Coordinates of C-alpha atoms and ligand atoms in Angstrom, one line a residue:
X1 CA 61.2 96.2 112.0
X2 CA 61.8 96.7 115.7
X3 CA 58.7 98.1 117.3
X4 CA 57.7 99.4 121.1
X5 CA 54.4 100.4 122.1
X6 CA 55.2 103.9 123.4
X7 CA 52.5 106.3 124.8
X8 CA 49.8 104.1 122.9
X9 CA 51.8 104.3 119.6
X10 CA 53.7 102.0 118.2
X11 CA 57.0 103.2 117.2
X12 CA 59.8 102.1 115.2
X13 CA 63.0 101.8 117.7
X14 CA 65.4 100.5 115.9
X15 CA 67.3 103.7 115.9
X16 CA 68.4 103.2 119.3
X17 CA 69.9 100.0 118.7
X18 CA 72.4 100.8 116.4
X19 CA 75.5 99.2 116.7
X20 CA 78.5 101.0 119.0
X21 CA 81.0 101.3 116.7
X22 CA 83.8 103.8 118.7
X23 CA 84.4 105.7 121.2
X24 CA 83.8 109.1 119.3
X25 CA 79.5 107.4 118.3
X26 CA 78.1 107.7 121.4
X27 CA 75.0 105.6 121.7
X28 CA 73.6 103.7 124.5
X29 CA 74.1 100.4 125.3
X30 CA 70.9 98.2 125.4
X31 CA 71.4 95.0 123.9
X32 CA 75.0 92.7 123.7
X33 CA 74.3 92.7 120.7
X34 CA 75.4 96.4 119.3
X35 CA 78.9 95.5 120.5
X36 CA 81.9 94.1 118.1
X37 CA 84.8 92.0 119.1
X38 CA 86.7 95.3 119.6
X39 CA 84.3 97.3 121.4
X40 CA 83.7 94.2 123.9
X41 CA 87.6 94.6 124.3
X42 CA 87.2 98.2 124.8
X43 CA 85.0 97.7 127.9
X44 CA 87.3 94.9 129.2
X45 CA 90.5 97.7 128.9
X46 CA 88.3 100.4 130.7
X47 CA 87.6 98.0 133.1
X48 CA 91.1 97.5 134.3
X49 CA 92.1 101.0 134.6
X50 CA 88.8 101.5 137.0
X51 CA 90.7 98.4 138.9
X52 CA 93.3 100.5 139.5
X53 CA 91.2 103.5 140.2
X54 CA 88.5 101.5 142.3
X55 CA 89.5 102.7 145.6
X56 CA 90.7 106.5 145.2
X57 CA 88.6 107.5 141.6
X58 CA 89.3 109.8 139.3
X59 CA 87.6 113.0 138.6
X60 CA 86.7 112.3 134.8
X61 CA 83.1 113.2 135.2
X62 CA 83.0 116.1 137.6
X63 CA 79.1 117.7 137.8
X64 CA 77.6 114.5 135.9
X65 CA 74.7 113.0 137.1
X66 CA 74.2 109.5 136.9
X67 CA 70.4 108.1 137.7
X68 CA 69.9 104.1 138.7
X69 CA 66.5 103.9 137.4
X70 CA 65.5 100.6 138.8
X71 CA 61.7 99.7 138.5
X72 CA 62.4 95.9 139.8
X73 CA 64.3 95.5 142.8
X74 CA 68.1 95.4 142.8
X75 CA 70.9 95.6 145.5
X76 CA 74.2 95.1 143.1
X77 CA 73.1 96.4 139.7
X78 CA 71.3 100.2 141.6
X79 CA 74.5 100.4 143.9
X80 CA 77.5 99.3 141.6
X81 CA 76.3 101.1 139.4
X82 CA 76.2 104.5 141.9
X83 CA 79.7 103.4 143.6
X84 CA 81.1 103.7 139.7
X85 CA 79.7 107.3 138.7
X86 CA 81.1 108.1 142.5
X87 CA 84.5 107.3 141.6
X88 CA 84.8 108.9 138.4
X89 CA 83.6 112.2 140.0
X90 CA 80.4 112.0 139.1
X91 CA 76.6 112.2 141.1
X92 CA 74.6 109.6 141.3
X93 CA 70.3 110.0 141.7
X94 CA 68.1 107.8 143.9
X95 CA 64.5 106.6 142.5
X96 CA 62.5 105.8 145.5
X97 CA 59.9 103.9 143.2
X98 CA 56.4 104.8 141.8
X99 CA 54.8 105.7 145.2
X100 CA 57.5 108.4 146.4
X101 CA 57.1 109.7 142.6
X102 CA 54.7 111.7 140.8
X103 CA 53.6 108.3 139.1
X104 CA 51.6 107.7 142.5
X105 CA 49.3 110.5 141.1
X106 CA 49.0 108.7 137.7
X107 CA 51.7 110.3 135.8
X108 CA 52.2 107.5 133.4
X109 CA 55.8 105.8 133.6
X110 CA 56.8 107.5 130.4
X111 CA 56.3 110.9 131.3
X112 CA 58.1 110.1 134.5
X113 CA 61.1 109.0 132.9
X114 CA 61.3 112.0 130.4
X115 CA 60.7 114.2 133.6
X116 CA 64.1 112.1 135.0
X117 CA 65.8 111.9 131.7
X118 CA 66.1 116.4 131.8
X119 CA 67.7 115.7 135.1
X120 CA 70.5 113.8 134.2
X121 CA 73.8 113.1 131.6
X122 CA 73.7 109.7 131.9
X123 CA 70.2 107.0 132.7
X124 CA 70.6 103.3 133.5
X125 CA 67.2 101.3 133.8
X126 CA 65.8 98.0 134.8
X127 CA 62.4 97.0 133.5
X128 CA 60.1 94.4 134.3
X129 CA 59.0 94.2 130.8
X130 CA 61.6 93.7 127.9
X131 CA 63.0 96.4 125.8
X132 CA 61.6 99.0 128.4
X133 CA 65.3 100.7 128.3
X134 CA 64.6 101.4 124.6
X135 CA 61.2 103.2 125.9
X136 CA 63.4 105.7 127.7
X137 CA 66.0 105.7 124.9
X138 CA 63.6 106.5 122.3
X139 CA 62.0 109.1 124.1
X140 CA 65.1 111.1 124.8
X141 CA 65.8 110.8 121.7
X142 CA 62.9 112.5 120.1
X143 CA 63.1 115.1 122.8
X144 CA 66.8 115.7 120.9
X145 CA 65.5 115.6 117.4
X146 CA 62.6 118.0 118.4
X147 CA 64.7 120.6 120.0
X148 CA 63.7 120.1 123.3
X149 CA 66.7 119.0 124.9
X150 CA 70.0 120.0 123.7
X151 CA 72.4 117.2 125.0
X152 CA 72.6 113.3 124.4
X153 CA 72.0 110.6 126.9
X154 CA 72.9 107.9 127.0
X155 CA 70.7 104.9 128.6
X156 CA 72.3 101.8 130.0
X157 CA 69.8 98.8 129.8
X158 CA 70.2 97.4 133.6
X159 CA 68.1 94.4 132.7
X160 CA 65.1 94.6 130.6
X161 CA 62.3 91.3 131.6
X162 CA 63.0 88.4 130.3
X163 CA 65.6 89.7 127.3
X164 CA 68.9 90.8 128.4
X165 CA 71.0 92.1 131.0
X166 CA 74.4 92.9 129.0
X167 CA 76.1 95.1 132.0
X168 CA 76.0 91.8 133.9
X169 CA 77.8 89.8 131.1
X170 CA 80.5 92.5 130.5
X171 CA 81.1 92.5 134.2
X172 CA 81.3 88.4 134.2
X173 CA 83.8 88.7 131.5
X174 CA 85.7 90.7 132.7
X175 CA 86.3 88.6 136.3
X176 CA 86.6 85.4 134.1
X177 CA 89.5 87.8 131.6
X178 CA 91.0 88.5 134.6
X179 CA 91.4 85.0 136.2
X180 CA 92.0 83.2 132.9
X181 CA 94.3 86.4 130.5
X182 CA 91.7 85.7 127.6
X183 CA 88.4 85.2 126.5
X184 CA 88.4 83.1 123.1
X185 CA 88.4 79.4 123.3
X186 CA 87.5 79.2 126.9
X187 CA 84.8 76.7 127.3
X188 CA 81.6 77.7 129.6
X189 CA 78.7 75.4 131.1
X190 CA 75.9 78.0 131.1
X191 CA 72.6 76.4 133.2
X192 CA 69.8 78.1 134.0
X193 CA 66.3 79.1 133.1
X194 CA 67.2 79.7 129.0
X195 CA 63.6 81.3 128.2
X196 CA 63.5 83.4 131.2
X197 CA 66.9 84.4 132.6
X198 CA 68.1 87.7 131.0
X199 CA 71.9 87.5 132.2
X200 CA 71.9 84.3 130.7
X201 CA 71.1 85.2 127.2
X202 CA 73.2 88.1 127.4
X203 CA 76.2 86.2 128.8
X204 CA 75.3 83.2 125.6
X205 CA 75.4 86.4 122.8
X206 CA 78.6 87.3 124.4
X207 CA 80.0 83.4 124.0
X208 CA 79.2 83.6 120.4
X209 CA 80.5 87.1 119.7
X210 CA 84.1 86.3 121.8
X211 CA 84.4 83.3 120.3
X212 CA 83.9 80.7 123.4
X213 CA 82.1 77.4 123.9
X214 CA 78.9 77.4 125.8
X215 CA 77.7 74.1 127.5
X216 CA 74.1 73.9 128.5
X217 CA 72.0 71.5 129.0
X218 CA 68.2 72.1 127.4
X219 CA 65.3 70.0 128.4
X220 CA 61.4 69.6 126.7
X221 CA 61.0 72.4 129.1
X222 CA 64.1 74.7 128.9
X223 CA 65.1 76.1 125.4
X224 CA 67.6 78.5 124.4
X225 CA 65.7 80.7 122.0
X226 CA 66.5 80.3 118.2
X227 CA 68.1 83.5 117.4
X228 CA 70.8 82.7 120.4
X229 CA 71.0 79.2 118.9
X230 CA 71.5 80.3 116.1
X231 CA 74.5 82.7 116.8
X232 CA 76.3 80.0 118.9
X233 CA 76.1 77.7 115.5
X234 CA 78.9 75.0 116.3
X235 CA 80.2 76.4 119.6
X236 CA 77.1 75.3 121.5
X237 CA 77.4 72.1 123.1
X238 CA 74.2 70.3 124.1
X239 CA 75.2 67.7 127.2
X240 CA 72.9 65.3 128.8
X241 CA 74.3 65.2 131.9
X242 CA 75.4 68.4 134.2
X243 CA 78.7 65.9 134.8
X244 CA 79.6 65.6 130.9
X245 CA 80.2 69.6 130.7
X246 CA 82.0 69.9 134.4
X247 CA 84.8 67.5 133.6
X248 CA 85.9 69.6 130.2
X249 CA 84.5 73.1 131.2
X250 CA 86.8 76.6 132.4
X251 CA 84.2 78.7 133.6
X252 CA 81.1 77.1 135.1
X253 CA 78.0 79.9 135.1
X254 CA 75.1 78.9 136.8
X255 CA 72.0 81.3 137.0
X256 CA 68.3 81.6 138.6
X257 CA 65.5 80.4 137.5
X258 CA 63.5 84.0 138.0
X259 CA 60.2 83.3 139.9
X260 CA 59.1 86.7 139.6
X261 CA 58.6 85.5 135.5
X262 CA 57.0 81.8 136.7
X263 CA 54.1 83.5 134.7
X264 CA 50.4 83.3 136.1
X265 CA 48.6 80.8 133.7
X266 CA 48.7 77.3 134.3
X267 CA 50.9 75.8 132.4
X268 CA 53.6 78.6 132.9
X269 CA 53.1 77.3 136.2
X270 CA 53.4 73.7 135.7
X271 CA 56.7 74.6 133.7
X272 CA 58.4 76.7 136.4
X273 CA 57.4 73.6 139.2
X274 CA 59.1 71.2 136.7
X275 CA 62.3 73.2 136.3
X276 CA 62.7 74.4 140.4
X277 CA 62.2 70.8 141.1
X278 CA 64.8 69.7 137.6
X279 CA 67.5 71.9 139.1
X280 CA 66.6 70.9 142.9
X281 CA 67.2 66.9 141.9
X282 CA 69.8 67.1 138.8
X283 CA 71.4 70.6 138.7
X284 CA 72.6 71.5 142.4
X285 CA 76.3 72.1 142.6
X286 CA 78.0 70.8 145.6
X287 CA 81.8 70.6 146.5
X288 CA 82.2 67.2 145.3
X289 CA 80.8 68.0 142.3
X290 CA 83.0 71.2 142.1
X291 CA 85.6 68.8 142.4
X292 CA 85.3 67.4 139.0
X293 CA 86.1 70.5 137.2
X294 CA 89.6 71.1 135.7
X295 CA 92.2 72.4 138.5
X296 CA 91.9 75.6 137.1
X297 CA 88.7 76.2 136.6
X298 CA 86.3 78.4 138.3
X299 CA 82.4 78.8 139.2
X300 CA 80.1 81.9 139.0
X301 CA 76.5 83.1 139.6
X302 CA 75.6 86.5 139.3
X303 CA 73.5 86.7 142.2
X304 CA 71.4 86.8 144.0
X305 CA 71.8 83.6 144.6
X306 CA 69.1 80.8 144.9
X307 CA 69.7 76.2 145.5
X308 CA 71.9 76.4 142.2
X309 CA 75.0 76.3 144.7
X310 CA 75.1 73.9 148.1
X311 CA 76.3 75.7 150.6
X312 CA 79.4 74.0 150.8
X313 CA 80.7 75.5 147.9
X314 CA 80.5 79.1 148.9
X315 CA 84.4 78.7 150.8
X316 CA 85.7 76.6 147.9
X317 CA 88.3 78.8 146.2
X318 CA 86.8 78.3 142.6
X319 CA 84.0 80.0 143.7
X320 CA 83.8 83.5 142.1
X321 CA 80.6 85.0 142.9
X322 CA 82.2 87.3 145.3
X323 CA 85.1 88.8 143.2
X324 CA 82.5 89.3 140.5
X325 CA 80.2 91.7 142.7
X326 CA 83.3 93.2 143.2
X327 CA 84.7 93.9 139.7
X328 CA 81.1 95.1 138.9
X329 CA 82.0 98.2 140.0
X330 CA 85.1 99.0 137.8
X331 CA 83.5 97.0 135.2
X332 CA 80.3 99.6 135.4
X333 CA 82.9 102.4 135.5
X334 CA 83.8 101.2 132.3
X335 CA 80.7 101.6 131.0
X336 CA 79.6 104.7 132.1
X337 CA 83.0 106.5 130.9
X338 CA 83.0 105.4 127.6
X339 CA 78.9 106.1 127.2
X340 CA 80.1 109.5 128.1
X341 CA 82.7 109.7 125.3
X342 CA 85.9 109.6 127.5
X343 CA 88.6 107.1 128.7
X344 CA 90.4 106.0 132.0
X345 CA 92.8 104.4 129.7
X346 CA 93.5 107.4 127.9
X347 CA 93.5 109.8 131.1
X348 CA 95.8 107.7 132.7
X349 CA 98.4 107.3 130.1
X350 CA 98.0 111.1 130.1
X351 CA 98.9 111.2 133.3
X352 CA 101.6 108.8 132.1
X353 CA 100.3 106.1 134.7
X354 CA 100.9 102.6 133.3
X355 CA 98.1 100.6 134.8
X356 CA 97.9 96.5 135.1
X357 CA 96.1 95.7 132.6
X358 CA 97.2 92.7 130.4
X359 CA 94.6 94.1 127.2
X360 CA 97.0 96.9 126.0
Ligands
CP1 N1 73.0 90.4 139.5 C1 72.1 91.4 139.6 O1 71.6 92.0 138.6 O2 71.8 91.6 140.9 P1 70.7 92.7 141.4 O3 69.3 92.1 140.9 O4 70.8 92.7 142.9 O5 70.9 94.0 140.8

């Protein structure tokens, strides 16, 4: 059973991880793992048609009020997600942190976010502790079963600690769908910090589920965890060598190593000293070694961005980091729409407006 610790309870919140099955289900979206094959596709089509209506918008969600709950700092995930509720009409809230709320006078986080949660149709958080999304989820919930609300809403996980950041993979995808016209079979050298980097272990789910090849490279101290293992059965590929994966790879994905988790016992420590200096001496990317990748293949990192990359890489044309900060936006409009129960694809081909997109 899937338990939180929720105003000094434990409760049971498995309810708010059901799986998305269709549009018409609403739920929230707090773990890669409630989406199909389908629905992943579904978020890929909506985030072609907010392509097309990145720059003008569309007034789909007219009086909605989005609010970018983001209790660790954040530039892209607070703002892209702001921009996207912007151009489909929509409002979007600022949270100027604990201090400038009613937390500084020891209103406990959980009653702040309930407070926030009346105040909004749509909530998308980042925690510093995992599963903290399904904190707020739950409680609005329970405010619906008890009456005391009388509308859903949804809650976006924005990155919850150490366990997942799925907005960020659906984004990823869709830049590397984009470049490439597919997903399955596509073959993807995932390094980073496996234990602590949330994008990471939504992005490796995501391999498995699409059916893609993830290469990594684990060390005595750098695991993938089990379950994710376990999904990726016989499309992970363990390589000794950052070389070995670069030569055969499409998509290379490197990612932090999050200092703000380097944990404050010693041997926490110790690991996150062994792994900055692994990456500084093994892992760097420079152009040469950009140059070993197939012709067509093409680098990421979802920012912000750390030694992964030299910075001679940054005005090689593989690089993707950019463009992927940029389709963030229609990506998150994506999201949000279909969280909301409606469609760009379906208003626009209303509007009998054939947009480019290669999913239809
Ligand atoms: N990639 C990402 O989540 O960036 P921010 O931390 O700036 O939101």
């Amino acid at each position: 059973m899937s338990e939180i610790l929720l105003n000094d309870k434990r409760v049971d919140y498995s309810s708010v991880l059901l799986p998305i099955e269709n549009n018409e289900q609403i739920r929230h979206l707090l773990s890669i793992d409630q989406i199909s094959v389908d629905g992943f596709y579904r978020y890929l089509r909506e985030a072609y048609a907010g392509t097309h209506l990145q720059q003008d918008g569309i007034d789909l969600l007219r009086r909605k009020r989005l609010m970018p709950l983001m209790r660790q700092p954040s530039t892209r995930t607070s703002g892209s997600f702001a921009q996207a509720m912007i151009k489909l009409g929509g409002a979007s809230g600022h949270y100027g942190g604990s201090e400038a709320s009613s937390e500084a006078k020891e209103e406990t986080r959980y009653d702040s976010e309930e407070a926030l949660g009346v105040q909004v149709d749509i909530y998308a958080v980042r925690t510093e502790e995992e599963m903290g999304p399904a904190f707020a989820a739950k409680t609005f919930d329970d405010d619906l079963a008890r009456g005391d609300r009388d509308y859903f809403v949804p809650v976006i996980n924005a990155g919850d600690g150490t366990n997942e950041h799925p907005t960020q993979t659906i984004g990823d995808f869709y830049t590397i769908h984009r470049h490439f016209g597919q997903l399955e079979g596509l073959k993807v050298a995932v390094i980073g910090d496996y234990e602590k980097y949330r994008a990471h272990h939504s992005t490796l789910k995501a391999i498995a589920k699409m059916g893609m090849k993830a290469y990594v490279l684990e060390t005595k101290f750098n695991k993938i965890p089990e379950d994710i293992k376990l999904s990726l059965g016989d499309n992970l590929i363990n390589v000794k060598n950052l070389d070995d994966a670069l030569v055969e790879v499409d998509v290379l994905d490197m990612g932090r190593f999050p200092k703000e988790y380097k944990g404050s016992d010693k041997n926490a420590q110790k690991r996150y000293e062994k792994m900055a200096k692994y990456y500084r001496e093994k892992l760097m990317v420079d152009k040469k070694r950009l140059k070993i990748m197939p012709k067509d293949s093409i680098a990421m990192h979802p920012r912000p961005k750390g030694p992964e990359y030299a910075l001679d890489c940054y005005d090689d044309s593989r690089m993707k980091d950019v463009r992927q900060m940029y389709d963030m936006v229609p990506a998150r409009m994506g999201i949000i729409i279909l969280h909301m129960g409606k469609s760009m694809v379906e208003a626009l081909e209303d509007q009998g407006i054939s947009c480019n997109n290669p999913l239809k």
